[in-house]
CSV table of C-alpha atoms and ligand atoms in Angstrom, one decimal:
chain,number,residue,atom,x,y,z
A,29,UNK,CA,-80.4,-4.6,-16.4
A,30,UNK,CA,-78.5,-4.8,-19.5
A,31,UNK,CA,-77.8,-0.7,-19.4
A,32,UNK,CA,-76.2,-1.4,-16.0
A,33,UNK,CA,-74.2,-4.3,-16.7
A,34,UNK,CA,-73.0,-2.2,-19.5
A,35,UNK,CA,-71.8,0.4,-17.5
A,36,UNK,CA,-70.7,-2.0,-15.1
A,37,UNK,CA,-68.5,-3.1,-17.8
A,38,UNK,CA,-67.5,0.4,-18.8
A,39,UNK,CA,-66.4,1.1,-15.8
A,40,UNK,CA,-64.4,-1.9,-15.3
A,41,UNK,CA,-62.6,-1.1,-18.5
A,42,UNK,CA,-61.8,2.8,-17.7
A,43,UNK,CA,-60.1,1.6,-14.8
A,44,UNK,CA,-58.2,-1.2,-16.4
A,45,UNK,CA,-57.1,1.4,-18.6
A,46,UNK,CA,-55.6,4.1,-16.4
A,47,UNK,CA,-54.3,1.9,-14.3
A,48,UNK,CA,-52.3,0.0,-17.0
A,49,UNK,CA,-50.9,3.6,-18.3
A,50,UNK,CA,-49.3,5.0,-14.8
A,51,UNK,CA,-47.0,3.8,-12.9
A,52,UNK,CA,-46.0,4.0,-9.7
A,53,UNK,CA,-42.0,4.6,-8.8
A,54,UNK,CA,-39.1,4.2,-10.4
A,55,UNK,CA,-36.3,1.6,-10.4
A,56,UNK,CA,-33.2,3.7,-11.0
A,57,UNK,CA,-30.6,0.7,-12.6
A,58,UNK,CA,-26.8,0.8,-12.7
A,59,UNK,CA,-24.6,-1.7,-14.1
A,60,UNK,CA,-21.0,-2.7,-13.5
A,61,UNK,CA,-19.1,-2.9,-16.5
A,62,UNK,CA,-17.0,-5.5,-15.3
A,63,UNK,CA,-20.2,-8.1,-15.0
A,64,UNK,CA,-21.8,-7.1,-18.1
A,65,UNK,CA,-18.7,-8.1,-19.7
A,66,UNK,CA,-17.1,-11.2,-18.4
A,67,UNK,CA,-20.2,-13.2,-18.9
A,68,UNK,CA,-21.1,-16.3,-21.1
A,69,UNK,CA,-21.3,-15.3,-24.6
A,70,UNK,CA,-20.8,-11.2,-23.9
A,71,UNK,CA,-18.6,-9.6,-26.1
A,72,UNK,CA,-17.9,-6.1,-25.2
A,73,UNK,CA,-16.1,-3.1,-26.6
A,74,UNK,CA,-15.3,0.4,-25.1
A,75,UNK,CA,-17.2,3.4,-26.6
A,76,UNK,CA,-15.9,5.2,-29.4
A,77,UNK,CA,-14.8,8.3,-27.7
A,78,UNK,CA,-12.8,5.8,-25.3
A,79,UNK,CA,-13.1,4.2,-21.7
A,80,UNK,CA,-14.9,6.1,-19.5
A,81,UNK,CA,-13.9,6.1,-15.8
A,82,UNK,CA,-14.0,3.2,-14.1
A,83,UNK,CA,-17.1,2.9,-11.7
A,84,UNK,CA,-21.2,2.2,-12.1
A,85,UNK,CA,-22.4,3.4,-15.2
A,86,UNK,CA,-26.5,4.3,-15.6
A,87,UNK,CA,-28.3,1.2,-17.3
A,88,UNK,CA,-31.8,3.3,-17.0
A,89,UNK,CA,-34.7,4.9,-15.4
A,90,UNK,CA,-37.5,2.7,-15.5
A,91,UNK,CA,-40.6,3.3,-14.6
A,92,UNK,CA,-42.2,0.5,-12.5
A,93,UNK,CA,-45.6,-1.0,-11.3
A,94,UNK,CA,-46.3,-1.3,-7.3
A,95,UNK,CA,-49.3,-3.6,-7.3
A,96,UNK,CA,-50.3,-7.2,-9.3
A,97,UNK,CA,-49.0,-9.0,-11.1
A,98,UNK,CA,-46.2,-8.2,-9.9
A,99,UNK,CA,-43.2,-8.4,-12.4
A,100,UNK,CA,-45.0,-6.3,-14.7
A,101,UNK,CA,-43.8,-2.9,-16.0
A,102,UNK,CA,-45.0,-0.5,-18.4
A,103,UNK,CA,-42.8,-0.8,-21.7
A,104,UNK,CA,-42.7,1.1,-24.8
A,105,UNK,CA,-45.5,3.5,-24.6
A,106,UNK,CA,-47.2,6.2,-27.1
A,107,UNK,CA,-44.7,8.9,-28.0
A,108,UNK,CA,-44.5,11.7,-30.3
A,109,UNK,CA,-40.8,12.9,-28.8
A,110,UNK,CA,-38.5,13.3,-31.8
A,111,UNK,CA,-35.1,11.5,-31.5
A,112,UNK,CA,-33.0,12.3,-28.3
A,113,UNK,CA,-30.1,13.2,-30.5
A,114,UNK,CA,-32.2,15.6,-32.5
A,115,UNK,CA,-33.5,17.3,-29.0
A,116,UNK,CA,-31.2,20.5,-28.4
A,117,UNK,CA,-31.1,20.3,-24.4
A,118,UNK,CA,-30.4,16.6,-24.5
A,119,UNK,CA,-27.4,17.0,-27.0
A,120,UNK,CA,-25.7,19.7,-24.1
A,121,UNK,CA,-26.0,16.6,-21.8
A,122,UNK,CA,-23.9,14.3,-24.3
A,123,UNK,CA,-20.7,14.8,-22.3
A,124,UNK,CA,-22.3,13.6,-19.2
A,125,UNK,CA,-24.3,10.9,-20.5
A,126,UNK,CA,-21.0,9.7,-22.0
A,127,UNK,CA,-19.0,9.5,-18.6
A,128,UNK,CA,-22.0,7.7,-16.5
A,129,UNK,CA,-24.3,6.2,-19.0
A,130,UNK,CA,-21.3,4.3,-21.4
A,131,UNK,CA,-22.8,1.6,-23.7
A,132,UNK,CA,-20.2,-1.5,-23.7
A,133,UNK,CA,-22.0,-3.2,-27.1
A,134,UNK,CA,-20.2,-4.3,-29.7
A,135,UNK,CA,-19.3,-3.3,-32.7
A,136,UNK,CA,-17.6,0.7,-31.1
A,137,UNK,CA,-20.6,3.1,-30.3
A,138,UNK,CA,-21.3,6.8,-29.4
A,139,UNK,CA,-24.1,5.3,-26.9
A,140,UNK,CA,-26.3,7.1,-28.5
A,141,UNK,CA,-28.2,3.8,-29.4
A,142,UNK,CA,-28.2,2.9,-25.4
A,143,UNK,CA,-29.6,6.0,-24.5
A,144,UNK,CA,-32.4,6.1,-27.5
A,145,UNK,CA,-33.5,2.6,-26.6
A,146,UNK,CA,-34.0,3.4,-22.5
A,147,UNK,CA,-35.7,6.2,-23.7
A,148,UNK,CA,-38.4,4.6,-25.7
A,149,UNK,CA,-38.7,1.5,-24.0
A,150,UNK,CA,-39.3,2.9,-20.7
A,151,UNK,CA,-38.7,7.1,-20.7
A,152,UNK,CA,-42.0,7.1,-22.9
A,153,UNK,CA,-43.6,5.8,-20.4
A,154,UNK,CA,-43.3,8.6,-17.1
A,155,UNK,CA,-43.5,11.3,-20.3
A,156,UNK,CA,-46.0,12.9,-18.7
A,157,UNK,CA,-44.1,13.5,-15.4
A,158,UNK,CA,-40.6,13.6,-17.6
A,159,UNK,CA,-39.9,15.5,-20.5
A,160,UNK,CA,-37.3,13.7,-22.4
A,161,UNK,CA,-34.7,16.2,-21.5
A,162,UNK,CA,-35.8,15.5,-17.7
A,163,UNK,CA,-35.6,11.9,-17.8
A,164,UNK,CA,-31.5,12.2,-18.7
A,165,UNK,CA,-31.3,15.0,-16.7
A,166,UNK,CA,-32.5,13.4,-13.9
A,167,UNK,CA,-30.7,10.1,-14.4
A,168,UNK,CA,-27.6,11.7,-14.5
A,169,UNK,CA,-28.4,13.7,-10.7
A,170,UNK,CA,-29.6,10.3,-8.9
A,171,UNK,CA,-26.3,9.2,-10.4
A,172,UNK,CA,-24.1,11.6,-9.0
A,173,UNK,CA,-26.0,11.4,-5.2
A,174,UNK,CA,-26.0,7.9,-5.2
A,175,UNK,CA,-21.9,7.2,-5.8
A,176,UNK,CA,-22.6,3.2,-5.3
A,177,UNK,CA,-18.7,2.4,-5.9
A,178,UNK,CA,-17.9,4.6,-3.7
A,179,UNK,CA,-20.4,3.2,-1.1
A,180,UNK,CA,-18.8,-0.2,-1.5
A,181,UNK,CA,-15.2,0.8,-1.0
A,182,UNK,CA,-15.8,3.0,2.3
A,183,UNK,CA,-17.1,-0.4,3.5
A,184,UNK,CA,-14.1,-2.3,2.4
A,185,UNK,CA,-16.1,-4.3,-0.6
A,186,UNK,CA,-13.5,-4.0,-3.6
A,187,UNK,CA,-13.6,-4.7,-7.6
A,188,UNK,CA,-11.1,-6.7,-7.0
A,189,UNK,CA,-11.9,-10.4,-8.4
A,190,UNK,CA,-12.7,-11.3,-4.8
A,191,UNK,CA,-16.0,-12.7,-3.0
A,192,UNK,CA,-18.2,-10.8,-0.7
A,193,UNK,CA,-21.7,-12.2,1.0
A,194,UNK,CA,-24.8,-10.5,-0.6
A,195,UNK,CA,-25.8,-9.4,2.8
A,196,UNK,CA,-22.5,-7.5,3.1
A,197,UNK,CA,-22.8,-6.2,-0.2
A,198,UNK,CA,-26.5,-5.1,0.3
A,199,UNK,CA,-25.6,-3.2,3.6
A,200,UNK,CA,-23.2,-1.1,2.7
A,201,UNK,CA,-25.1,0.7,-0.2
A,202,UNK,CA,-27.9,0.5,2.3
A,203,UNK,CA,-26.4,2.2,5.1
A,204,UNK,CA,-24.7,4.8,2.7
A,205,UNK,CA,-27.4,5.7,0.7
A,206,UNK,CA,-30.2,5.3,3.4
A,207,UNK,CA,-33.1,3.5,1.4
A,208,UNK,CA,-33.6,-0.6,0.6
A,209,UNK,CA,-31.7,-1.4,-2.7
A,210,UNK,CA,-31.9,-4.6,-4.6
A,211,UNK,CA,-28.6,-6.1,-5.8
A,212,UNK,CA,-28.8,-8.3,-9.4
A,213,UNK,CA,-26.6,-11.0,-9.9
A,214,UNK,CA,-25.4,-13.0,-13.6
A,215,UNK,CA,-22.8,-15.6,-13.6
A,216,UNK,CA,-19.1,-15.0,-14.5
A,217,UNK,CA,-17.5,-17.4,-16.7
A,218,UNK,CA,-17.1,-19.8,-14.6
A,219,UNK,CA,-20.6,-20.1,-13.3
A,220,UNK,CA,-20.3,-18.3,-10.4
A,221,UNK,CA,-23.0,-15.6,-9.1
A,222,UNK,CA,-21.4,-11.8,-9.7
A,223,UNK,CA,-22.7,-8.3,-8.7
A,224,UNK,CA,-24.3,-7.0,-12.1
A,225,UNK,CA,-27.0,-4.6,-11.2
A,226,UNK,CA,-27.6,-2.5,-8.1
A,227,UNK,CA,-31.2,-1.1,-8.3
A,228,UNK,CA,-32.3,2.3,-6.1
A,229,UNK,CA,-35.9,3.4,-6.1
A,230,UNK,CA,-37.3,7.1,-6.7
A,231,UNK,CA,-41.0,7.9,-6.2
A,232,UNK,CA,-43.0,8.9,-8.8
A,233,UNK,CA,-42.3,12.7,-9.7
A,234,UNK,CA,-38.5,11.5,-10.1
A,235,UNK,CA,-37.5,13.9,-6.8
A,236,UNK,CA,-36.0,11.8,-4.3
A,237,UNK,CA,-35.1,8.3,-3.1
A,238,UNK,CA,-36.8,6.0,-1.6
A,239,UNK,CA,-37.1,2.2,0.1
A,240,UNK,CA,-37.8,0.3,-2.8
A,241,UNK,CA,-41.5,-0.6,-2.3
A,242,UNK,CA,-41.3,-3.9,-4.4
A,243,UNK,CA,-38.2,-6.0,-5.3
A,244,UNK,CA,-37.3,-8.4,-8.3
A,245,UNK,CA,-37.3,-11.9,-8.0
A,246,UNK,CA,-33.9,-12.9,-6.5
A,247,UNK,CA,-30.9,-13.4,-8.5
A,248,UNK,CA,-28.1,-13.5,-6.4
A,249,UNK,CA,-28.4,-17.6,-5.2
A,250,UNK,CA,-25.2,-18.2,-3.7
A,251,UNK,CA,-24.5,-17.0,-0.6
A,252,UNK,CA,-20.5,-15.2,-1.5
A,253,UNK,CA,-20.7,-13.2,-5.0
A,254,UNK,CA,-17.6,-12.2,-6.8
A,255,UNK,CA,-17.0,-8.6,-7.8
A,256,UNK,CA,-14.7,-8.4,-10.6
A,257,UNK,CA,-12.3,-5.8,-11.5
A,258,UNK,CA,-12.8,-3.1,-14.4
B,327,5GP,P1,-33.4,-8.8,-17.6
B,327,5GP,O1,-34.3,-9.9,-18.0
B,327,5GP,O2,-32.0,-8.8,-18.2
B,327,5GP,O3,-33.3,-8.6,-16.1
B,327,5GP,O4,-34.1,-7.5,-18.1
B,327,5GP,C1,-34.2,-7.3,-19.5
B,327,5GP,C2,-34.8,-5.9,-19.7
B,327,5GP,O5,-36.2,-5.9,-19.2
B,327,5GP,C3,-34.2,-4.8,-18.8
B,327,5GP,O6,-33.1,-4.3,-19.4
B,327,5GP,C4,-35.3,-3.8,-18.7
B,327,5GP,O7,-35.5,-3.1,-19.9
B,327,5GP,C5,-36.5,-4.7,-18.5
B,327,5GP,N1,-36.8,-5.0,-17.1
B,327,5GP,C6,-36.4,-6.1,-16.4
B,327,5GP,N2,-36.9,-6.0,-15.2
B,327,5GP,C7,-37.6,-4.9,-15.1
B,327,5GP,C8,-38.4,-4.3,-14.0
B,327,5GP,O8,-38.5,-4.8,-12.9
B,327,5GP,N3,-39.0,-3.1,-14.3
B,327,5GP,C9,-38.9,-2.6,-15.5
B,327,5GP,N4,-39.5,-1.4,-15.7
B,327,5GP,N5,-38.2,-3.1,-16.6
B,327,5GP,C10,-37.5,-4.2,-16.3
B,328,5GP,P1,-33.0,-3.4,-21.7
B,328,5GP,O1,-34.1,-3.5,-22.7
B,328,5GP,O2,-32.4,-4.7,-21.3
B,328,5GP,O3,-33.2,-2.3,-20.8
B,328,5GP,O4,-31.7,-2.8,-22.5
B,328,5GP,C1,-30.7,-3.5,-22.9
B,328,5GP,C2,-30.6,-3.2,-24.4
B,328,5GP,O5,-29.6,-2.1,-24.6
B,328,5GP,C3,-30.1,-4.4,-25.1
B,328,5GP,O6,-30.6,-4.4,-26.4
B,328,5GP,C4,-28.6,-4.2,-25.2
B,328,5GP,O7,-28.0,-4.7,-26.3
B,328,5GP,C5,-28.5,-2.6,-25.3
B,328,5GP,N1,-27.3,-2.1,-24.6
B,328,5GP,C6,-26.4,-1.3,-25.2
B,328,5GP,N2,-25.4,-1.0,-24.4
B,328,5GP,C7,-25.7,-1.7,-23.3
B,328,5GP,C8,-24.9,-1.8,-22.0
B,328,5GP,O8,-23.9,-1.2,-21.8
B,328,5GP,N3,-25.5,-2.5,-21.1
B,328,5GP,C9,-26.7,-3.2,-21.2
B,328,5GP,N4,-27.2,-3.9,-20.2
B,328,5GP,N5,-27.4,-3.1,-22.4
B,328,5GP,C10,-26.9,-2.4,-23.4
Protein backbone atom coordinates (compact mmCIF):
# COMPACT_ATOMS: atom_id res chain seq x y z
CA UNK A 1 0.00 0.00 0.00
CA UNK A 2 2.67 2.49 0.86
CA UNK A 3 4.82 1.32 -2.49
CA UNK A 4 1.69 2.26 -4.43
CA UNK A 5 0.84 5.47 -2.92
CA UNK A 6 4.36 6.24 -3.57
CA UNK A 7 4.16 5.72 -7.04
CA UNK A 8 0.99 7.23 -7.05
CA UNK A 9 2.75 10.25 -5.91
CA UNK A 10 5.56 9.79 -8.44
CA UNK A 11 3.54 9.81 -10.94
CA UNK A 12 1.56 12.78 -9.99
CA UNK A 13 4.82 14.66 -9.74
CA UNK A 14 6.31 13.57 -13.33
CA UNK A 15 3.33 14.92 -14.75
CA UNK A 16 3.23 18.14 -12.87
CA UNK A 17 6.55 18.47 -14.13
CA UNK A 18 6.29 18.18 -17.86
CA UNK A 19 3.42 19.85 -18.05
CA UNK A 20 4.77 22.98 -16.18
CA UNK A 21 7.87 22.93 -18.77
CA UNK A 22 5.91 23.03 -22.31
CA UNK A 23 3.73 25.10 -23.49
CA UNK A 24 1.24 25.19 -25.77
CA UNK A 25 1.05 28.31 -28.51
CA UNK A 26 2.39 31.40 -28.79
CA UNK A 27 1.13 34.97 -28.27
CA UNK A 28 2.98 36.96 -30.92
CA UNK A 29 2.82 40.87 -29.15
CA UNK A 30 3.26 44.14 -30.93
CA UNK A 31 3.12 47.45 -29.48
CA UNK A 32 2.30 50.94 -30.78
CA UNK A 33 4.81 53.35 -29.99
CA UNK A 34 2.50 56.05 -29.71
CA UNK A 35 0.67 54.25 -26.51
CA UNK A 36 3.64 53.03 -24.84
CA UNK A 37 4.70 56.52 -24.78
CA UNK A 38 2.00 59.03 -24.00
CA UNK A 39 1.10 57.20 -20.77
CA UNK A 40 1.26 58.22 -17.06
CA UNK A 41 4.66 58.38 -15.85
CA UNK A 42 6.35 56.89 -19.36
CA UNK A 43 9.20 58.64 -20.53
CA UNK A 44 10.41 57.62 -23.81
CA UNK A 45 13.34 58.18 -26.15
CA UNK A 46 14.09 57.04 -29.78
CA UNK A 47 16.79 54.48 -30.30
CA UNK A 48 20.22 55.40 -30.80
CA UNK A 49 20.60 54.68 -34.39
CA UNK A 50 17.31 57.05 -34.77
CA UNK A 51 13.44 56.65 -35.29
CA UNK A 52 12.51 53.79 -36.91
CA UNK A 53 9.50 53.92 -39.26
CA UNK A 54 6.43 54.67 -37.98
CA UNK A 55 4.18 51.59 -37.57
CA UNK A 56 3.87 48.35 -34.92
CA UNK A 57 7.01 47.48 -33.66
CA UNK A 58 7.61 43.51 -32.15
CA UNK A 59 7.16 43.60 -28.18
CA UNK A 60 7.80 39.57 -28.20
CA UNK A 61 7.24 36.04 -28.81
CA UNK A 62 5.92 34.49 -25.89
CA UNK A 63 5.35 31.34 -25.31
CA UNK A 64 1.94 30.66 -23.56
CA UNK A 65 -0.12 28.05 -21.55
CA UNK A 66 -3.68 26.70 -23.01
CA UNK A 67 -5.12 25.10 -19.97
CA UNK A 68 -5.46 26.14 -15.89
CA UNK A 69 -4.86 28.41 -14.24
CA UNK A 70 -5.27 30.30 -16.80
CA UNK A 71 -3.13 33.58 -16.79
CA UNK A 72 -0.15 31.57 -16.20
CA UNK A 73 2.92 31.43 -18.56
CA UNK A 74 6.15 29.92 -18.56
CA UNK A 75 8.86 32.70 -17.73
CA UNK A 76 12.48 32.63 -17.53
CA UNK A 77 13.52 29.10 -18.07
CA UNK A 78 16.93 26.98 -18.00
CA UNK A 79 19.32 28.19 -20.56
CA UNK A 80 22.82 27.69 -21.53
CA UNK A 81 22.39 30.16 -24.91
CA UNK A 82 25.31 32.64 -24.78
CA UNK A 83 24.23 36.36 -25.20
CA UNK A 84 22.10 37.14 -28.39
CA UNK A 85 24.68 39.77 -29.32
CA UNK A 86 27.50 37.36 -29.07
CA UNK A 87 25.48 34.70 -31.40
CA UNK A 88 26.84 35.26 -35.09
CA UNK A 89 23.40 34.56 -37.01
CA UNK A 90 21.47 36.80 -34.64
CA UNK A 91 23.98 39.77 -35.04
CA UNK A 92 23.17 39.49 -39.33
CA UNK A 93 19.51 40.07 -38.09
CA UNK A 94 20.46 43.42 -36.11
CA UNK A 95 19.27 45.60 -38.98
CA UNK A 96 15.98 44.01 -39.00
CA UNK A 97 15.35 43.68 -35.43
CA UNK A 98 16.22 47.46 -35.43
CA UNK A 99 13.40 48.59 -37.85
CA UNK A 100 10.52 46.20 -36.24
CA UNK A 101 11.58 45.43 -32.85
CA UNK A 102 12.71 49.35 -31.65
CA UNK A 103 13.03 49.64 -27.83
CA UNK A 104 11.52 53.28 -26.83
CA UNK A 105 13.31 53.15 -22.97
CA UNK A 106 15.00 55.75 -21.72
CA UNK A 107 18.13 56.79 -21.33
CA UNK A 108 19.08 56.22 -25.90
CA UNK A 109 19.56 52.36 -26.57
CA UNK A 110 20.75 49.95 -29.42
CA UNK A 111 17.67 47.69 -28.24
CA UNK A 112 19.83 45.28 -27.68
CA UNK A 113 18.71 45.20 -24.01
CA UNK A 114 14.88 44.76 -25.41
CA UNK A 115 15.70 41.97 -27.43
CA UNK A 116 18.16 40.13 -24.62
CA UNK A 117 15.39 40.39 -22.05
CA UNK A 118 12.37 38.76 -24.46
CA UNK A 119 14.75 36.34 -25.08
CA UNK A 120 15.43 35.11 -21.57
CA UNK A 121 12.30 35.80 -20.15
CA UNK A 122 10.30 34.00 -22.53
CA UNK A 123 12.63 32.67 -25.82
CA UNK A 124 14.18 30.32 -23.17
CA UNK A 125 11.34 28.94 -22.72
CA UNK A 126 10.12 27.26 -26.53
CA UNK A 127 14.22 26.63 -26.79
CA UNK A 128 13.62 23.38 -27.55
CA UNK A 129 11.31 24.15 -30.61
CA UNK A 130 13.40 27.60 -31.19
CA UNK A 131 16.92 28.06 -31.42
CA UNK A 132 17.66 31.53 -30.38
CA UNK A 133 18.51 32.50 -33.90
CA UNK A 134 14.84 31.07 -34.75
CA UNK A 135 13.01 32.81 -32.23
CA UNK A 136 14.19 36.46 -33.94
CA UNK A 137 14.04 35.03 -37.07
CA UNK A 138 10.74 34.05 -36.79
CA UNK A 139 9.51 37.10 -34.99
CA UNK A 140 10.62 39.18 -37.57
CA UNK A 141 8.54 36.88 -40.51
CA UNK A 142 5.11 36.89 -38.43
CA UNK A 143 5.89 40.52 -38.42
CA UNK A 144 6.15 41.14 -41.88
CA UNK A 145 2.78 38.76 -42.80
CA UNK A 146 0.88 40.26 -40.26
CA UNK A 147 1.24 44.26 -41.37
CA UNK A 148 -1.36 45.27 -38.45
CA UNK A 149 -1.02 49.10 -39.37
CA UNK A 150 -1.65 48.41 -42.44
CA UNK A 151 -4.79 46.34 -41.61
CA UNK A 152 -6.19 49.17 -39.72
CA UNK A 153 -5.83 51.85 -42.30
CA UNK A 154 -7.36 49.68 -45.32
CA UNK A 155 -10.40 49.73 -42.88
CA UNK A 156 -10.25 53.39 -42.36
CA UNK A 157 -8.99 53.20 -38.48
CA UNK A 158 -6.17 55.97 -38.33
CA UNK A 159 -3.19 57.02 -35.81
CA UNK A 160 -4.72 59.95 -35.84
CA UNK A 161 -5.64 61.06 -32.06
CA UNK A 162 -9.07 60.02 -32.89
CA UNK A 163 -11.64 57.30 -31.23
CA UNK A 164 -12.60 54.03 -32.73
CA UNK A 165 -15.05 51.20 -30.97
CA UNK A 166 -12.91 48.15 -29.92
CA UNK A 167 -15.27 46.07 -31.93
CA UNK A 168 -14.27 48.06 -35.00
CA UNK A 169 -10.81 48.00 -34.14
CA UNK A 170 -10.84 44.21 -33.44
CA UNK A 171 -12.51 43.42 -36.95
CA UNK A 172 -10.46 44.83 -39.17
CA UNK A 173 -7.18 42.99 -38.04
CA UNK A 174 -9.49 40.09 -37.83
CA UNK A 175 -10.85 40.13 -41.23
CA UNK A 176 -7.37 41.03 -42.66
CA UNK A 177 -5.36 38.69 -41.00
CA UNK A 178 -8.00 35.81 -40.76
CA UNK A 179 -7.46 34.44 -37.10
CA UNK A 180 -9.05 35.95 -33.47
CA UNK A 181 -6.62 38.66 -32.14
CA UNK A 182 -6.78 40.28 -28.79
CA UNK A 183 -6.41 43.99 -28.60
CA UNK A 184 -4.65 45.62 -25.10
CA UNK A 185 -5.55 48.74 -23.94
CA UNK A 186 -3.53 51.47 -21.22
CA UNK A 187 -4.74 54.87 -20.54
CA UNK A 188 -3.42 58.00 -22.24
CA UNK A 189 -2.85 60.92 -20.23
CA UNK A 190 -5.88 61.79 -19.67
CA UNK A 191 -7.35 58.62 -18.57
CA UNK A 192 -8.76 57.51 -21.43
CA UNK A 193 -8.55 53.64 -22.73
CA UNK A 194 -5.88 53.63 -26.00
CA UNK A 195 -4.91 50.79 -28.35
CA UNK A 196 -1.45 49.57 -26.81
CA UNK A 197 -0.97 45.93 -27.74
CA UNK A 198 -2.46 43.90 -30.50
CA UNK A 199 -1.76 40.14 -29.69
CA UNK A 200 -1.85 37.30 -32.79
CA UNK A 201 -1.40 33.65 -31.95
CA UNK A 202 0.95 31.00 -33.64
CA UNK A 203 0.80 27.26 -32.76
CA UNK A 204 3.34 25.66 -31.17
CA UNK A 205 6.28 24.80 -33.77
CA UNK A 206 6.18 28.77 -34.49
CA UNK A 207 4.81 27.88 -38.35
CA UNK A 208 1.68 29.65 -38.80
CA UNK A 209 -1.24 31.64 -37.34
CA UNK A 210 -3.83 30.72 -35.66
CA UNK A 211 -7.33 31.70 -33.65
CA UNK A 212 -5.98 32.59 -30.41
CA UNK A 213 -7.12 29.65 -28.29
CA UNK A 214 -7.15 31.62 -25.00
CA UNK A 215 -7.39 35.40 -24.49
CA UNK A 216 -6.19 37.87 -21.59
CA UNK A 217 -8.35 39.28 -19.28
CA UNK A 218 -9.96 42.39 -20.87
CA UNK A 219 -8.31 45.65 -20.92
CA UNK A 220 -9.93 47.73 -23.19
CA UNK A 221 -13.24 48.93 -20.77
CA UNK A 222 -14.65 51.69 -22.56
CA UNK A 223 -16.44 51.18 -25.39
CA UNK A 224 -14.52 54.09 -28.10
CA UNK A 225 -10.55 53.79 -27.62
CA UNK A 226 -8.26 56.47 -28.88
CA UNK A 227 -5.43 55.74 -31.33
CA UNK A 228 -2.83 58.29 -31.07
CA UNK A 229 -0.47 59.50 -33.62
CA UNK A 230 3.33 58.55 -33.86
P1 LIG B 1 1.61 43.50 -18.42
O1 LIG B 1 1.30 43.27 -17.02
O2 LIG B 1 2.22 44.83 -18.74
O3 LIG B 1 0.52 43.10 -19.38
O4 LIG B 1 2.75 42.45 -18.77
C1 LIG B 1 4.02 42.51 -18.22
C2 LIG B 1 4.84 41.40 -18.81
O5 LIG B 1 4.36 40.13 -18.37
C3 LIG B 1 4.78 41.31 -20.33
O6 LIG B 1 5.62 42.20 -20.96
C4 LIG B 1 5.17 39.90 -20.55
O7 LIG B 1 6.54 39.69 -20.39
C5 LIG B 1 4.46 39.20 -19.43
N1 LIG B 1 3.10 38.77 -19.81
C6 LIG B 1 1.93 39.44 -19.59
N2 LIG B 1 0.89 38.72 -20.04
C7 LIG B 1 1.41 37.57 -20.56
C8 LIG B 1 0.81 36.43 -21.14
O8 LIG B 1 -0.40 36.29 -21.28
N3 LIG B 1 1.66 35.45 -21.55
C9 LIG B 1 2.99 35.54 -21.40
N4 LIG B 1 3.75 34.52 -21.85
N5 LIG B 1 3.58 36.61 -20.83
C10 LIG B 1 2.80 37.60 -20.43
P1 LIG C 1 8.05 42.39 -20.44
O1 LIG C 1 8.74 41.71 -19.32
O2 LIG C 1 7.06 43.34 -19.96
O3 LIG C 1 7.88 41.57 -21.64
O4 LIG C 1 9.14 43.39 -21.08
C1 LIG C 1 9.17 44.70 -20.82
C2 LIG C 1 10.56 45.02 -20.36
O5 LIG C 1 11.32 45.44 -21.47
C3 LIG C 1 10.52 46.12 -19.36
O6 LIG C 1 11.56 45.92 -18.43
C4 LIG C 1 10.79 47.33 -20.19
O7 LIG C 1 11.46 48.33 -19.50
C5 LIG C 1 11.71 46.77 -21.28
N1 LIG C 1 11.54 47.49 -22.55
C6 LIG C 1 12.55 48.05 -23.24
N2 LIG C 1 12.08 48.65 -24.34
C7 LIG C 1 10.74 48.46 -24.34
C8 LIG C 1 9.72 48.87 -25.23
O8 LIG C 1 9.92 49.53 -26.26
N3 LIG C 1 8.46 48.47 -24.92
C9 LIG C 1 8.17 47.73 -23.80
N4 LIG C 1 6.91 47.39 -23.59
N5 LIG C 1 9.12 47.35 -22.94
C10 LIG C 1 10.40 47.70 -23.21
Amino acid sequence: MGSQKLLLVTLFLLAFASSAQGYDFFYFVQQWPGSYCNTNNQRCCYPIYGKPPSGFGIHGLWPNYNRPPYGAYPQNCYSNSIPIMSNRQVSGLVPNLQTNWPSWTCPRSDSSNFWQHEWTKHGTCSEAVLSQYDYFRVSLQFKQSTNILQCLITAGILPNGRYYTLASVTAAIEKCIRHTIYVKCNIDKWGHDQLYEVYTCINKSGTMLIDCPVLPTPTCLSFWIRFPSF
